[in-house]
mmCIF file of C-alpha atoms in Angstrom:
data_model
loop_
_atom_site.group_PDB
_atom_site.id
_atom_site.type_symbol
_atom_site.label_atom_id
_atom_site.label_comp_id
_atom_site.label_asym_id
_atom_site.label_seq_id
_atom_site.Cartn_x
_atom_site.Cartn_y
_atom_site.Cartn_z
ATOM 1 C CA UNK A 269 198.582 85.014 130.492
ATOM 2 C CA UNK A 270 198.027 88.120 133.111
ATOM 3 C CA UNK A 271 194.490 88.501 132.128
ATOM 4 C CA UNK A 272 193.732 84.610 133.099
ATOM 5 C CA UNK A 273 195.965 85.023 136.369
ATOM 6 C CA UNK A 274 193.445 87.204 137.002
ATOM 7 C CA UNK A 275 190.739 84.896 136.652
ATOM 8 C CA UNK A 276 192.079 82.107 138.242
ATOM 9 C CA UNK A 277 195.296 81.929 140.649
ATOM 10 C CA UNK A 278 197.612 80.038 138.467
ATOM 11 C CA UNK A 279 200.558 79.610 141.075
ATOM 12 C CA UNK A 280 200.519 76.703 143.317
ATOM 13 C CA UNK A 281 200.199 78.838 146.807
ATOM 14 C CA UNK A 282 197.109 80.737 145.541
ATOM 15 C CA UNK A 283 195.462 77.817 144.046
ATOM 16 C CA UNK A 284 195.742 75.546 147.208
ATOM 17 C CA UNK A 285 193.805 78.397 148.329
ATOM 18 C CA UNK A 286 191.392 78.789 146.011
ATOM 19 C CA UNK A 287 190.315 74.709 145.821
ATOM 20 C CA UNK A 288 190.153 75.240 149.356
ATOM 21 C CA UNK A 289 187.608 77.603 149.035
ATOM 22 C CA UNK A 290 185.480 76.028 146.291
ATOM 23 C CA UNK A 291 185.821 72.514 147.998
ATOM 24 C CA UNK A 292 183.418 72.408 150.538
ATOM 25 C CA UNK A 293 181.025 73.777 148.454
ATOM 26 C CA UNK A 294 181.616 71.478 145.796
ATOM 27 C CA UNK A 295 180.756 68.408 148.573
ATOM 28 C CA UNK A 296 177.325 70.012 149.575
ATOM 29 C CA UNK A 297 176.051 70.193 146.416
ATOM 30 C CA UNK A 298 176.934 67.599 145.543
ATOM 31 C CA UNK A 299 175.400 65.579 148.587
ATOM 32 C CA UNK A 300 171.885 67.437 147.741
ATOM 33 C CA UNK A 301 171.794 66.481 144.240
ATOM 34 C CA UNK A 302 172.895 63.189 144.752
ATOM 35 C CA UNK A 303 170.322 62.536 147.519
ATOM 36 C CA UNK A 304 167.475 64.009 145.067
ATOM 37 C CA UNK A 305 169.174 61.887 142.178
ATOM 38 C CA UNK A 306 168.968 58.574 144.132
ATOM 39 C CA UNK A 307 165.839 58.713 145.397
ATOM 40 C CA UNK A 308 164.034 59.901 142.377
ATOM 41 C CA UNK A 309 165.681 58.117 140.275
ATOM 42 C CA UNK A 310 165.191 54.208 142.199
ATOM 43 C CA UNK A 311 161.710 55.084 144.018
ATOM 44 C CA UNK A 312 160.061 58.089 141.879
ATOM 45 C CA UNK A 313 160.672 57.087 138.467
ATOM 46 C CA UNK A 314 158.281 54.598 136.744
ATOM 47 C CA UNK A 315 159.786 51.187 135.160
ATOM 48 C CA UNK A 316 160.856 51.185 131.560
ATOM 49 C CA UNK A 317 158.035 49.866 129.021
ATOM 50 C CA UNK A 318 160.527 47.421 127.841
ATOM 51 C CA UNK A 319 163.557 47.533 130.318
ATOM 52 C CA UNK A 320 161.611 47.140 133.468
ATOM 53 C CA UNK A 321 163.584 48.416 136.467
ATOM 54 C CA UNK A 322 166.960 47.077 134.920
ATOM 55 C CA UNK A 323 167.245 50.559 133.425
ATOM 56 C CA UNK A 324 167.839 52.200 136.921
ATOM 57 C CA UNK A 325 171.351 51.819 136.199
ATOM 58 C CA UNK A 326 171.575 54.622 134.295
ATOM 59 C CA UNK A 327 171.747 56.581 137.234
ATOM 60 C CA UNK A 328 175.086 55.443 137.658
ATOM 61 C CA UNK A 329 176.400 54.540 134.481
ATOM 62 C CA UNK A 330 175.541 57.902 132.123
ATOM 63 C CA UNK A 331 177.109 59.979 134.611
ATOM 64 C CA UNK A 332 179.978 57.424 134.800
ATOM 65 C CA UNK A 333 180.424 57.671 131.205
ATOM 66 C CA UNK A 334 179.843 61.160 130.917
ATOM 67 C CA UNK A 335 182.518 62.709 133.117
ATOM 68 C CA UNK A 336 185.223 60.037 132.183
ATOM 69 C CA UNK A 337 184.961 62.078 128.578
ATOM 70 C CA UNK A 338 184.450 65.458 130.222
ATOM 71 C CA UNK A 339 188.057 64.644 132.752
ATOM 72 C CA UNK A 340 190.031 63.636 129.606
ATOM 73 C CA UNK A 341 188.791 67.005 127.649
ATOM 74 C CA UNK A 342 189.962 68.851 130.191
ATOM 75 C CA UNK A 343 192.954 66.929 131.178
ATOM 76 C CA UNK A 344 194.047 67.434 127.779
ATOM 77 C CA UNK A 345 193.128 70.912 127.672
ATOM 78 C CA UNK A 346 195.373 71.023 130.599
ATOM 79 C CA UNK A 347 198.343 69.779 129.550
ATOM 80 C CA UNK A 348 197.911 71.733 126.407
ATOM 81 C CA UNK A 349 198.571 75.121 128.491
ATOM 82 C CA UNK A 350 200.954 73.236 130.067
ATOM 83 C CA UNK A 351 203.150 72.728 126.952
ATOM 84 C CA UNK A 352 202.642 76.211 125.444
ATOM 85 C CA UNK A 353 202.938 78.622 128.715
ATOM 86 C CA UNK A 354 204.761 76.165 130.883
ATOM 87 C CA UNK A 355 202.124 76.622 133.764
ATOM 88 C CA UNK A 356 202.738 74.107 136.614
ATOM 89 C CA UNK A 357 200.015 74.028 137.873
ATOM 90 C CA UNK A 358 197.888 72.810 134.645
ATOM 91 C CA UNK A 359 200.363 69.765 134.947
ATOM 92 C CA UNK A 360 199.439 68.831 138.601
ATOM 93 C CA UNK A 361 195.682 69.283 137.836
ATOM 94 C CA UNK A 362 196.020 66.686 134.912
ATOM 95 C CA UNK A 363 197.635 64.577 136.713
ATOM 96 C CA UNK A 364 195.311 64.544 139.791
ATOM 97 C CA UNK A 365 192.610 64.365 137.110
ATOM 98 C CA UNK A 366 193.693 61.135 135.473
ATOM 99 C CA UNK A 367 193.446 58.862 138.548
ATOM 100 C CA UNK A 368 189.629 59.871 139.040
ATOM 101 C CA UNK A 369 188.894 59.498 135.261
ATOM 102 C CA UNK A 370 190.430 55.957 134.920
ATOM 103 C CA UNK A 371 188.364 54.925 137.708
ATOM 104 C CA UNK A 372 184.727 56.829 135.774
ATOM 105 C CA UNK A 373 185.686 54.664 132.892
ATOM 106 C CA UNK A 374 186.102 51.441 134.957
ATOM 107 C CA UNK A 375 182.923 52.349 136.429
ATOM 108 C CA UNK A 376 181.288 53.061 133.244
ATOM 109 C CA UNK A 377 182.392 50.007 131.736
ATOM 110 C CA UNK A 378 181.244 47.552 134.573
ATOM 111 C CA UNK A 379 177.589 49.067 134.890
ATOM 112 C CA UNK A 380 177.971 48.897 130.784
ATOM 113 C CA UNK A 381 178.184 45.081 130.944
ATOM 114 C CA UNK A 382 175.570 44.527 133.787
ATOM 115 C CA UNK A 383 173.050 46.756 131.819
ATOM 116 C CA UNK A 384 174.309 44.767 128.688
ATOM 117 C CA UNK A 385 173.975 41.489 129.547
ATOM 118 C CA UNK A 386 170.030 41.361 130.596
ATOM 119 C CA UNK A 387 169.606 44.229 126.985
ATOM 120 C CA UNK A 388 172.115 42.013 124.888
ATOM 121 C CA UNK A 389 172.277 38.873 126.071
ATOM 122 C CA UNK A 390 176.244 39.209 126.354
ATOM 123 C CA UNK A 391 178.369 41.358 129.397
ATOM 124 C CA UNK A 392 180.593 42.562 126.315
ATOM 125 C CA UNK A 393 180.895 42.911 122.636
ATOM 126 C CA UNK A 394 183.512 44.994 120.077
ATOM 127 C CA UNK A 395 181.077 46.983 119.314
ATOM 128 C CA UNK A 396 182.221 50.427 118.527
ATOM 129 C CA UNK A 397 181.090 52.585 121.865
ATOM 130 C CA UNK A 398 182.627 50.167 124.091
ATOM 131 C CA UNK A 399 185.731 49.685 122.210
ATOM 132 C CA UNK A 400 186.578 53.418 122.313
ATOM 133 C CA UNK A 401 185.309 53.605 125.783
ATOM 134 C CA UNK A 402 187.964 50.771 126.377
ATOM 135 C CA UNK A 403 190.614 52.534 124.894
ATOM 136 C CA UNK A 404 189.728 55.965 126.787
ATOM 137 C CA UNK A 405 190.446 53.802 129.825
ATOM 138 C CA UNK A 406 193.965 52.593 128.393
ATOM 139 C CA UNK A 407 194.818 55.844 127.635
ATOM 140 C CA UNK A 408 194.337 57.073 131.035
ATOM 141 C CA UNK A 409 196.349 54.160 132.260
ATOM 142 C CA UNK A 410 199.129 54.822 129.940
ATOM 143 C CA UNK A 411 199.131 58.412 131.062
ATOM 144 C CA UNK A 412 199.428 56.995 134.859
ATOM 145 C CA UNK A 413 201.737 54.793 133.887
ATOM 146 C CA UNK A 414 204.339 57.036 132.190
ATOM 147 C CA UNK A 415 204.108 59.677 134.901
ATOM 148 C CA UNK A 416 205.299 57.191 137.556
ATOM 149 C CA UNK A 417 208.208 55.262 135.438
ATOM 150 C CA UNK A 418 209.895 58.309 134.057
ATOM 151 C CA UNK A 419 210.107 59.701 137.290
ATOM 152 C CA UNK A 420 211.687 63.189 135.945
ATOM 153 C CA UNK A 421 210.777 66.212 135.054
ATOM 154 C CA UNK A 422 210.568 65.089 131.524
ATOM 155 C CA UNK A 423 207.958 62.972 132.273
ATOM 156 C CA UNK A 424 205.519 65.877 132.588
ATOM 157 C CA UNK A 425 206.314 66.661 129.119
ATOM 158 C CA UNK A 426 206.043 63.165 127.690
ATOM 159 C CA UNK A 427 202.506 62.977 129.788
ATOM 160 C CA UNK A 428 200.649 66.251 128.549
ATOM 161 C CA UNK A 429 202.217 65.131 124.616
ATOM 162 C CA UNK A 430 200.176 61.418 125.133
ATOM 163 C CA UNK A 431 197.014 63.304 126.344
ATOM 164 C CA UNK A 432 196.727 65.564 123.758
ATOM 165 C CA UNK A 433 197.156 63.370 121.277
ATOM 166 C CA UNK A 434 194.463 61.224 123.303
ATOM 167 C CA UNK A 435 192.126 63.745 122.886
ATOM 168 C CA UNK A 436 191.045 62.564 119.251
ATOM 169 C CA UNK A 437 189.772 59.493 121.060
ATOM 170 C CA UNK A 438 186.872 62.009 122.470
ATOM 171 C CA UNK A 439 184.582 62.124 119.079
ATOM 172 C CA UNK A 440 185.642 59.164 118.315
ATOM 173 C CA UNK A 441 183.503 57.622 121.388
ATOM 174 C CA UNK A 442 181.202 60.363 121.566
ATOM 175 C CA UNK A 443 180.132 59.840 117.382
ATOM 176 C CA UNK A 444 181.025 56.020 117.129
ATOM 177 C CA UNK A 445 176.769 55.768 117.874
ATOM 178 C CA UNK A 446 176.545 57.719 114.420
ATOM 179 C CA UNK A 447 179.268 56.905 112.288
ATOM 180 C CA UNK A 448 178.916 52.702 112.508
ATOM 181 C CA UNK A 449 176.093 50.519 113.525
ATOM 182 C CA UNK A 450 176.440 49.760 117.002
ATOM 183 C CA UNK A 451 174.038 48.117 119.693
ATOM 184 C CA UNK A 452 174.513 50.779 122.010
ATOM 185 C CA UNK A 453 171.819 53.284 122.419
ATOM 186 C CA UNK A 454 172.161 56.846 120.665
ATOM 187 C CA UNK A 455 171.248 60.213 123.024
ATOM 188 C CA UNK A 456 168.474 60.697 124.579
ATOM 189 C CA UNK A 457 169.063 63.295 126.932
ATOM 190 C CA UNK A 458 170.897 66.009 125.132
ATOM 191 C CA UNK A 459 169.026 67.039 122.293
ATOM 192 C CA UNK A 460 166.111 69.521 121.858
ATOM 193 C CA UNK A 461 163.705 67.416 122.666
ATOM 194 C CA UNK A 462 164.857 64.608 124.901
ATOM 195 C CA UNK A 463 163.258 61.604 124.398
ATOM 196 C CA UNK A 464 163.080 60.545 128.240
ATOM 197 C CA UNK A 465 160.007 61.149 130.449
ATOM 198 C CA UNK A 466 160.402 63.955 132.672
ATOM 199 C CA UNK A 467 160.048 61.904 135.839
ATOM 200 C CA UNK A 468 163.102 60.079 134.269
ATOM 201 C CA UNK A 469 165.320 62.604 133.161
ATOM 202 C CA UNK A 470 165.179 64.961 136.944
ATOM 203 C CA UNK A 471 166.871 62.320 138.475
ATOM 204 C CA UNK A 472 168.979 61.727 135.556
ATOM 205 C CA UNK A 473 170.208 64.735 135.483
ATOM 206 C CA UNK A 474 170.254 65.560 139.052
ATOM 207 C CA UNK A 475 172.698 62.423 139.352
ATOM 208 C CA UNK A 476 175.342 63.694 136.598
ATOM 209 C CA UNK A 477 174.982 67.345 138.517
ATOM 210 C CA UNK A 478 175.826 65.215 141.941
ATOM 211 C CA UNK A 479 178.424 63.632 140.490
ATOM 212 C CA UNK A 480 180.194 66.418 138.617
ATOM 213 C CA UNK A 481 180.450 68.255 141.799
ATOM 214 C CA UNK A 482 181.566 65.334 143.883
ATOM 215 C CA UNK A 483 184.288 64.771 141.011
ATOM 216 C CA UNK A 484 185.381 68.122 141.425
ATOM 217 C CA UNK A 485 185.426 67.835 145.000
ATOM 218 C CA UNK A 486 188.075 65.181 144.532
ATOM 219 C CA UNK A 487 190.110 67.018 142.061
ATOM 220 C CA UNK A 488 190.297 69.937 144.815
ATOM 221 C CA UNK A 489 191.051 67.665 147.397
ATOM 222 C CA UNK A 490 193.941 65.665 145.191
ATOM 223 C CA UNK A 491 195.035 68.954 143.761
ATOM 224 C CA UNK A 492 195.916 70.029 147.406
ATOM 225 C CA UNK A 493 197.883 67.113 148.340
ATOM 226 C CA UNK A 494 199.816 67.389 145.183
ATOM 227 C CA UNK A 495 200.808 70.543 145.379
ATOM 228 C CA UNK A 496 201.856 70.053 149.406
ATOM 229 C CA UNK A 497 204.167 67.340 148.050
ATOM 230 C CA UNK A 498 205.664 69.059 145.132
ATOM 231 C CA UNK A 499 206.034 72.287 147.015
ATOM 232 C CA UNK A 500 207.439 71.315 150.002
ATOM 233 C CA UNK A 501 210.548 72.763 149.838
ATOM 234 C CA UNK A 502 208.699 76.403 149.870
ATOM 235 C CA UNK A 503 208.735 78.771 153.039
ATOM 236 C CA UNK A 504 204.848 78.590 152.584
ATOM 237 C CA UNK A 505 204.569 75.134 152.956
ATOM 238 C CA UNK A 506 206.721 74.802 156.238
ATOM 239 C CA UNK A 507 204.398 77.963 157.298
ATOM 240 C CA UNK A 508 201.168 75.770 156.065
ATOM 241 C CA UNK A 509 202.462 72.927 157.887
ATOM 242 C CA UNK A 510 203.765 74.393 161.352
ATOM 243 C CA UNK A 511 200.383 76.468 161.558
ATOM 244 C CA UNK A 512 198.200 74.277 160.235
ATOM 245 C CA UNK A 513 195.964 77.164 158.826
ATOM 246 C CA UNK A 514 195.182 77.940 155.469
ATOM 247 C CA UNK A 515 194.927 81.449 156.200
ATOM 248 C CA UNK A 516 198.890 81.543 156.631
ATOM 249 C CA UNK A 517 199.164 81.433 153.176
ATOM 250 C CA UNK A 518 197.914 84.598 152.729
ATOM 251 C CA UNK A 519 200.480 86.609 154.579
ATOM 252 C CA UNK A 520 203.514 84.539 152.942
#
């Protein structure tokens, strides 16, 4: 693993450092595509032929729906590392990960059944998308759950084995459109062609951008605490603390 170490500071010290780094920058880009997002997207963009302006909550709930699979992929590529290479720090990061993706799922799932029930006629049905979508949100529940009721370092095992073996849920949701006949809507965005108007798909885009780097934002932010808490029994910590200056940790 020296070549990644390289890459990426893989011990809790230098990472607090490095999400320091990256976090700001995460929050102003994020503030400038969500800004361009939001208002292109509720004053710019024309109606839907057939949705009217009930469609503008895509805005919200693609991105919603998007990064809850995108936070379990990586959570579980996470606690994959973590299993094989015992790297601490890919343990923390899935578990500050898992808070922020139950709550993209939630999200995705509400703004699912407010845009369904106008579309459908119905806030939910079993249809496939939403039942997988469901269960992604169970599974990071269950991942929450265990963390906090083991309450040993065992439980970090037990966690990264449940979300890898969540993982298979992924193209499960991401297909379900394909593989069974389902109500809900197949891409439109990623493909060669898009089938969305330009004047639709900016702001579309612009909003999953926005939120991506707000997400990851967060995940710096949580990652930080974590590892403050975890960590507090090191000399750099008590050094962090006392000082109250990153920069400390550079010298320790």
């Amino acid at each position: 693993m020296w070549h990644l170490n390289q890459l990426i500071p893989l011990s809790p010290r230098r990472f607090y450092h490095f999400c320091g780094l990256l976090q700001p920058w995460f929050f102003v880009l994020s503030a400038l595509a969500l800004a361009y997002g939001l208002f292109a997207g509720l004053f710019l963009a024309p109606a839907d032929y057939q949705q009217g302006d009930g469609f503008r909550i895509i805005y919200v709930h693609v991105p919603c729906a998007m990064l809850s699979l995108m936070l379990y992929v990586m959570m579980g590529i996470c606690s994959a590392i973590y299993l094989i290479w015992r790297i601490k720090i890919c343990d923390m990061i899935a578990f500050c990960m898992a808070p922020i993706g139950a709550w993209l799922t939630l999200c995705s799932l509400l703004t699912g059944a407010i845009w369904g029930k106008p579309m459908w006629g119905t806030w939910w049905i079993w249809d496939a998308r939403l039942t997988s979508q469901l269960i992604l949100l169970f599974l990071y529940l269950g991942y929450i759950g265990l963390y906090h009721a083991m309450n040993s370092p065992s439980a970090a095992k037990a966690c990264a084995i449940l979300a890898v073996v969540g993982l298979v849920d992924i193209p499960v949701i991401h297909y379900s459109v394909y593989w069974w006949n389902t109500l809900h809507q197949k891409s439109t965005i990623f493909k060669l062609q898009p089938t969305m108007e330009t004047s639709m798909l900016l702001p579309l885009l612009s909003m999953i951008l926005g939120m991506g780097f707000y997400i990851a934002g967060l995940i710096c932010v949580n990652i930080r605490t974590e590892i403050l808490a975890r960590e507090a029994h090191n000399r750099w910590v008590g050094i962090l603390l006392r000082k109250g200056n990153a920069k400390e940790l550079i010298a320790c």
